[in-house]
Coordinates of C-alpha atoms in Angstrom, one line a residue:
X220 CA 54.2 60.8 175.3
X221 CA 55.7 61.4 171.8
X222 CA 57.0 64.5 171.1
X223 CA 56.7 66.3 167.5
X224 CA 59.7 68.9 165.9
X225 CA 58.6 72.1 165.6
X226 CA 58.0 71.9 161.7
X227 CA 55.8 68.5 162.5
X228 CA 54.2 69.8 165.4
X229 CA 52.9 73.0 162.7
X230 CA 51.8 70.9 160.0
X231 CA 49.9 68.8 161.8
X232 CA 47.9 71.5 163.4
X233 CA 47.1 73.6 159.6
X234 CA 46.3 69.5 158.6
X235 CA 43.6 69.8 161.5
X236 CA 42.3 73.0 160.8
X237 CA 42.0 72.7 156.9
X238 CA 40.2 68.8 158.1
X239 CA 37.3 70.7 160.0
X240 CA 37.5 73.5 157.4
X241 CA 36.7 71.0 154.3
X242 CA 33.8 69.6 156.4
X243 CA 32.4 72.9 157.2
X244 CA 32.7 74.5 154.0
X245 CA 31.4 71.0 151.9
X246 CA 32.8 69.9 148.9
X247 CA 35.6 71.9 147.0
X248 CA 36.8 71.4 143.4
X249 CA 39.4 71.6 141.6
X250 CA 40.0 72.2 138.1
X251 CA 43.2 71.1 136.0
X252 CA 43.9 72.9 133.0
X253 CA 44.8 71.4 129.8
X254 CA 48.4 73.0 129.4
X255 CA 50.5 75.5 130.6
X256 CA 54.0 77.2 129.9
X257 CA 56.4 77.2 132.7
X258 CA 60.3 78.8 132.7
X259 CA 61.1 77.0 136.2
X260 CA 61.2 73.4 137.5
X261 CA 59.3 74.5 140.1
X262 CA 56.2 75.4 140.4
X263 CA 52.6 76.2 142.3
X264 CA 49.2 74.3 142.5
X265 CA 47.1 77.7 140.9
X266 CA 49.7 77.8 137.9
X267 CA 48.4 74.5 136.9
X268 CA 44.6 74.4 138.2
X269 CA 41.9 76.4 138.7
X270 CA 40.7 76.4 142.4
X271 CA 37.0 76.5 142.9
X272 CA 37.6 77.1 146.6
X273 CA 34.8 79.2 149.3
X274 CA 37.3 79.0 152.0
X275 CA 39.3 81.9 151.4
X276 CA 42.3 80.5 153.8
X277 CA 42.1 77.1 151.9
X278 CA 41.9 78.0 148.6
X279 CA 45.4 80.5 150.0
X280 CA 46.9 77.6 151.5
X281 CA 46.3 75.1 148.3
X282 CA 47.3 77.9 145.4
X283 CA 51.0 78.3 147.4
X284 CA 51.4 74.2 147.1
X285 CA 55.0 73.6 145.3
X286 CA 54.5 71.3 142.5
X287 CA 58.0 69.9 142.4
X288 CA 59.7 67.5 139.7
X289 CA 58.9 64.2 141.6
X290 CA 55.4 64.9 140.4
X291 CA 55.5 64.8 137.0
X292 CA 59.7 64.2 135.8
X293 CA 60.8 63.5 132.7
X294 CA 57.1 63.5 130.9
X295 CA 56.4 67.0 131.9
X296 CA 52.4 65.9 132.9
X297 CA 50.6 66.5 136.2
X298 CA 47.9 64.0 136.4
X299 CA 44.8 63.8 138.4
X300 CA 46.3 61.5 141.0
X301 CA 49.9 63.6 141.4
X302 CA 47.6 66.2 142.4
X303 CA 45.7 64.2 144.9
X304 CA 49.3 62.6 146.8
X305 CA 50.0 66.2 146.5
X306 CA 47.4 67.4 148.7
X307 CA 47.5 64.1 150.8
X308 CA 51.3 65.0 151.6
X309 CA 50.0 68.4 152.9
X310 CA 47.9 67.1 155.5
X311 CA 44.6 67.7 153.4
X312 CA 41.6 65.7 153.3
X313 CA 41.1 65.0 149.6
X314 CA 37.7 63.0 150.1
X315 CA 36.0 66.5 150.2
X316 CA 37.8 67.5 147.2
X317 CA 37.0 66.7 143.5
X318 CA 39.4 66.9 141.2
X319 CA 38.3 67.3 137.5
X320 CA 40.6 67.1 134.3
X321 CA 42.7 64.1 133.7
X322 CA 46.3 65.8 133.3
X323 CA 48.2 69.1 132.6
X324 CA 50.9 69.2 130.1
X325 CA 53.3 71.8 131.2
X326 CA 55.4 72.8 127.8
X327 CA 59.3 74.8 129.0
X328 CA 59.0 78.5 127.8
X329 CA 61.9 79.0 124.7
X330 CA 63.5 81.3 124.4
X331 CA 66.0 82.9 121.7
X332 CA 69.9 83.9 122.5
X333 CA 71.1 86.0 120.1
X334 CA 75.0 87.3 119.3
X335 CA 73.5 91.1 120.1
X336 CA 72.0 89.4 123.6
X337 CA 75.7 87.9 124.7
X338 CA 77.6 91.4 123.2
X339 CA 75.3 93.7 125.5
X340 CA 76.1 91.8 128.1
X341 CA 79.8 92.2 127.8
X342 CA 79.5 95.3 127.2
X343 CA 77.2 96.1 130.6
X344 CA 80.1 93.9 132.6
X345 CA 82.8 95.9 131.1
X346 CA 81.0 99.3 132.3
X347 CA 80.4 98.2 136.1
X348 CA 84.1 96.6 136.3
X349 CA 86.2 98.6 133.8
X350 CA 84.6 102.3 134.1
X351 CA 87.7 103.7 132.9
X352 CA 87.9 101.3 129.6
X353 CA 85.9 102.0 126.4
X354 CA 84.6 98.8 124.0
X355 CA 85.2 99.9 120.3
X356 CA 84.8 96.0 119.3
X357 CA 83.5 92.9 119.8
X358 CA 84.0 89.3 118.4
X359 CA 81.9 86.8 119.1
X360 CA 81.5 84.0 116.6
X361 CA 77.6 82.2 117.6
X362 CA 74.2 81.2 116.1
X363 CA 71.5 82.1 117.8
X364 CA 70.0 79.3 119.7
X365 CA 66.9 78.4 121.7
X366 CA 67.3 77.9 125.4
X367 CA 64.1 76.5 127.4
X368 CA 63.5 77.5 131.3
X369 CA 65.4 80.1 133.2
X370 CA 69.2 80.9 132.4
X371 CA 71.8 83.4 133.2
X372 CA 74.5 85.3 131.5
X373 CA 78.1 85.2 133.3
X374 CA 80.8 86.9 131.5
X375 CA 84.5 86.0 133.1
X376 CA 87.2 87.8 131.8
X377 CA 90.5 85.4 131.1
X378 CA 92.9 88.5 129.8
X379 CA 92.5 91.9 130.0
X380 CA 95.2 94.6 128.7
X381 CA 95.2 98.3 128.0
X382 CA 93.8 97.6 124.4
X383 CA 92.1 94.1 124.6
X384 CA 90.5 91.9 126.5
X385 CA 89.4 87.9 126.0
X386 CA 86.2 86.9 127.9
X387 CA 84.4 83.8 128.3
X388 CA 80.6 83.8 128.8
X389 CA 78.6 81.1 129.9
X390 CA 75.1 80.8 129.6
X391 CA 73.7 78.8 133.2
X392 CA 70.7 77.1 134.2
X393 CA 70.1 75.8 137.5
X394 CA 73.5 77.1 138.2
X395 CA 75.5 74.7 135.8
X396 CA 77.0 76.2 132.5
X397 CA 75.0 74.9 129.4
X398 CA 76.6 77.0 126.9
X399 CA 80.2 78.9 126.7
X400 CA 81.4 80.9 124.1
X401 CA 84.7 82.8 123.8
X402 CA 85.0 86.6 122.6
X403 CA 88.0 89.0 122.0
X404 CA 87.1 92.6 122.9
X405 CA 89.3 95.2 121.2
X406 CA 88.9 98.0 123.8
X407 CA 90.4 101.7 124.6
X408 CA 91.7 103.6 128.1
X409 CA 90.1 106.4 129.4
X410 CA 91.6 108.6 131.5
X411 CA 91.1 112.3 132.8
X412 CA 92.5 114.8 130.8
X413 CA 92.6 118.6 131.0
X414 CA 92.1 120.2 127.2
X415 CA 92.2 124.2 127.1
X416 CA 88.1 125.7 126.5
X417 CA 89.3 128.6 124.7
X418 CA 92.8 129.6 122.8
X419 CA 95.3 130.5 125.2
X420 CA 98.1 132.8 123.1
X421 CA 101.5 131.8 124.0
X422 CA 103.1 133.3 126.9
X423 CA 100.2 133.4 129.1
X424 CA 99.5 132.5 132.3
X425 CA 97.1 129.6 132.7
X426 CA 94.3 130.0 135.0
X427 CA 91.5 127.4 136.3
X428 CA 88.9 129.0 134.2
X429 CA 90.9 128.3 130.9
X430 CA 90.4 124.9 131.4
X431 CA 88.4 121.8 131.8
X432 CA 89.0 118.3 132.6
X433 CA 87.1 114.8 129.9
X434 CA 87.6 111.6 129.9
X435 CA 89.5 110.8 126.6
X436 CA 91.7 107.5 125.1
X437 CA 95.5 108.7 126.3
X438 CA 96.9 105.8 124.0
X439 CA 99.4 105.8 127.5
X440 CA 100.8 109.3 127.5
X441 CA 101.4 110.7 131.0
X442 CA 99.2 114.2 130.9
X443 CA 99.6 116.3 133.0
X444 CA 97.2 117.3 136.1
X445 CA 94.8 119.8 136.7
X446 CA 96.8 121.5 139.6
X447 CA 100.1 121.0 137.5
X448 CA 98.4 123.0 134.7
X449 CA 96.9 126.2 136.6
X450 CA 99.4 128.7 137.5
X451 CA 101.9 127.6 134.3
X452 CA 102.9 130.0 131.5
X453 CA 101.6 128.7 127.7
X454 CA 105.4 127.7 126.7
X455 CA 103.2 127.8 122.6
X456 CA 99.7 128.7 121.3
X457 CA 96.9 126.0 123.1
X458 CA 94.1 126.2 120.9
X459 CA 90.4 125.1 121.6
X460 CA 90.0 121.8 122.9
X461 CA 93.4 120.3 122.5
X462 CA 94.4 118.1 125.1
X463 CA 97.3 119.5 127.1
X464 CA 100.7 117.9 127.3
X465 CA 104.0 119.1 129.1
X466 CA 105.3 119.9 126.2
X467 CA 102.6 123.2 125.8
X468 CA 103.3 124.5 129.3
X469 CA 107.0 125.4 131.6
X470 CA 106.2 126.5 135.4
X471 CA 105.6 130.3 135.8
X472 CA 109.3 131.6 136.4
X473 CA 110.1 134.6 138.8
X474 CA 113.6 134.5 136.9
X475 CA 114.4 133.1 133.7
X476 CA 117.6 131.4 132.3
X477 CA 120.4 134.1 131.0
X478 CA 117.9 137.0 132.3
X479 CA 119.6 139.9 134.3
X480 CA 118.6 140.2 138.1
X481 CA 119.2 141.9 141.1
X482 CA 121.3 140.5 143.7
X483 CA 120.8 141.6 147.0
X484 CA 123.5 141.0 149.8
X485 CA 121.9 142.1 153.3
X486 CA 124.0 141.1 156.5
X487 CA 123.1 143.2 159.6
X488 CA 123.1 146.4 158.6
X489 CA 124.7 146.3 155.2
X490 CA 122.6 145.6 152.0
X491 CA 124.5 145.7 148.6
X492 CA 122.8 145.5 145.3
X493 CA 124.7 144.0 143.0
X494 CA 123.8 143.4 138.7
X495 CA 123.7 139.4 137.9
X496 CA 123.1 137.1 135.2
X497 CA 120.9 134.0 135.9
X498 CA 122.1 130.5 134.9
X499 CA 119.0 128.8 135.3
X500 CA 115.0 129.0 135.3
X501 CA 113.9 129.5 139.6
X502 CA 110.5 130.0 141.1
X503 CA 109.7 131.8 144.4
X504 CA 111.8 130.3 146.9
X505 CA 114.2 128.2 144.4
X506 CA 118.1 128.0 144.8
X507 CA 119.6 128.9 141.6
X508 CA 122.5 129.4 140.3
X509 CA 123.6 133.1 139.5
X510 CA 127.0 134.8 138.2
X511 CA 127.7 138.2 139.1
X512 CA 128.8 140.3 136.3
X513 CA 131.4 142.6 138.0
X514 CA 133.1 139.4 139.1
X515 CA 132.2 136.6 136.9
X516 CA 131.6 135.0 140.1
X517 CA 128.7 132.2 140.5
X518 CA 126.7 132.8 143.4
X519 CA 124.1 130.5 145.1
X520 CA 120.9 132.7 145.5
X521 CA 117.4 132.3 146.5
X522 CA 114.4 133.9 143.9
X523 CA 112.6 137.0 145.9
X524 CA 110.1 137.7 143.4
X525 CA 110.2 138.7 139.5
X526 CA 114.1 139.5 138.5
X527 CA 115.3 139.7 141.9
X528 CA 117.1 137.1 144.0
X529 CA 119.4 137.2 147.0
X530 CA 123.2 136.1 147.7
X531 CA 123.1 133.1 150.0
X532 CA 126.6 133.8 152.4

């Protein structure tokens, strides 16, 4: 007993059915039309004919028929018998089909590529690879040309710097490249920068609410970060949307350099006060360097709070 593949064995069975189904139903027709425009190699039985068909799971089955290259190659032309080895391949009975028209020429949809087509197409790559780079230029030297069928746009970057880039883009059909061209993109950095919403007079301290952070060209400074800024003394005048450097701000000292303090001494029970002269800038918590004035003295001491720091013994 011969056995069939799975495939075989399911083919045969629809060739059965749609058998019976042509002699129930009677005579079917189909129709071939004069011409049609196609943008892929491959295509269906209803894109080229016109099926005058009752059975509604035949006329289903036939309109989903691939039309592939073998039946018409080089001369782009479907004829009246490439239709009827088609349908004999797929198992159907063609002496209860007629098949009127002698041929369909199919004609490959053109189409125009343009300089702006290629450029927007960098300029969409650049967006979804590089959202933190900026195009302010594009050359492309190309005429536009006529491409028939499907294609697609690949753009492939060879170099790509802080300030330029040089892509390739290659236009592909059926996968293979057809066309390449070669463009130099002049492009700019973005990066996050914090820039003051209001002027901030000099001398004052810097709170989340005077600022806000945008996306601007750095030209590769180092700014400073949000959390670096807030809670920093203006060191000059920030006016309205300038972009903040280090230069602008200095950290929010408890004691400044050559300011006079209070040194406190506590061990056990004894706590001195002595008068001091700081010898550097100290936060909260900072060890800085302090000389007492009665002594001339330096002292290592830890800042307290606003002018007032404490001998470490």
């Amino acid at each position: 007993m011969k056995c069939f593949e799975p495939l075989q064995l399911l083919n045969r069975n629809i060739a059965i059915f749609l058998f019976f189904a042509t002699i129930l139903f009677g005579r079917e027709t189909i129709i071939l039309k004069k011409q049609i425009v196609i943008d892929t190699p491959v295509i269906e039985l209803s894109q080229i004919a016109t099926l005058n068909i009752d059975n509604q799971t035949l006329k289903k089955y036939l309109s989903h028929l691939r039309v592939d290259r073998k039946f018409y190659q080089n001369d782009l032309v479907v004829t009246k018998e490439e239709v009827r080895r088609l349908l004999q391949e797929n198992f159907i009975d063609t002496s209860h089909i007629t098949i009127k028209g002698e041929k369909t020429t199919l004609s490959l949809e053109k189409k125009t590529l343009s300089k702006e087509l290629l450029e927007q197409a960098i300029r969409k790559y650049f967006k979804k690879r590089y959202p933190n780079k900026e195009i302010k230029k594009i050359s492309l030297h190309m005429k536009p040309i006529e491409i028939m069928g499907k294609y697609t746009i690949a753009v492939e970057p060879e170099t790509v710097s802080r300030n330029y880039a040089y892509v390739k883009v290659h236009i592909k059909q059926a996968n293979k490249a057809a066309h390449v061209y070669r463009a130099y993109v002049i492009i700019k950095t973005l990066a996050n920068v914090v820039v003051a919403v209001h002027d901030i007079p000099r001398g004052s301290l810097i709170q989340k609410k005077d600022l806000a952070v945008q996306k601007m060209v750095t030209h590769g400074k180092n700014y400073p970060d949000l959390q670096e800024i807030i809670g920093s003394v203006a060191r000059v005048n920030i006016y309205k949307n300038r972009k903040i450097t280090r230069y602008m701000i200095e950290p929010n000292y408890a004691v400044k350099k050559r300011q006079n303090v209070r040194i406190i001494y506590a061990k056990g029970p004894i706590r001195i006060e002595l008068l001091g002269l700081a010898l550097q800038n100290g936060k909260r918590g900072d060890i800085i360097k302090v000389k007492n004035i009665s002594t001339n003295k330096v002292l290592e001491c830890k800042v307290l709070s606003d002018g007032v720091v404490q001998f470490l013994y």
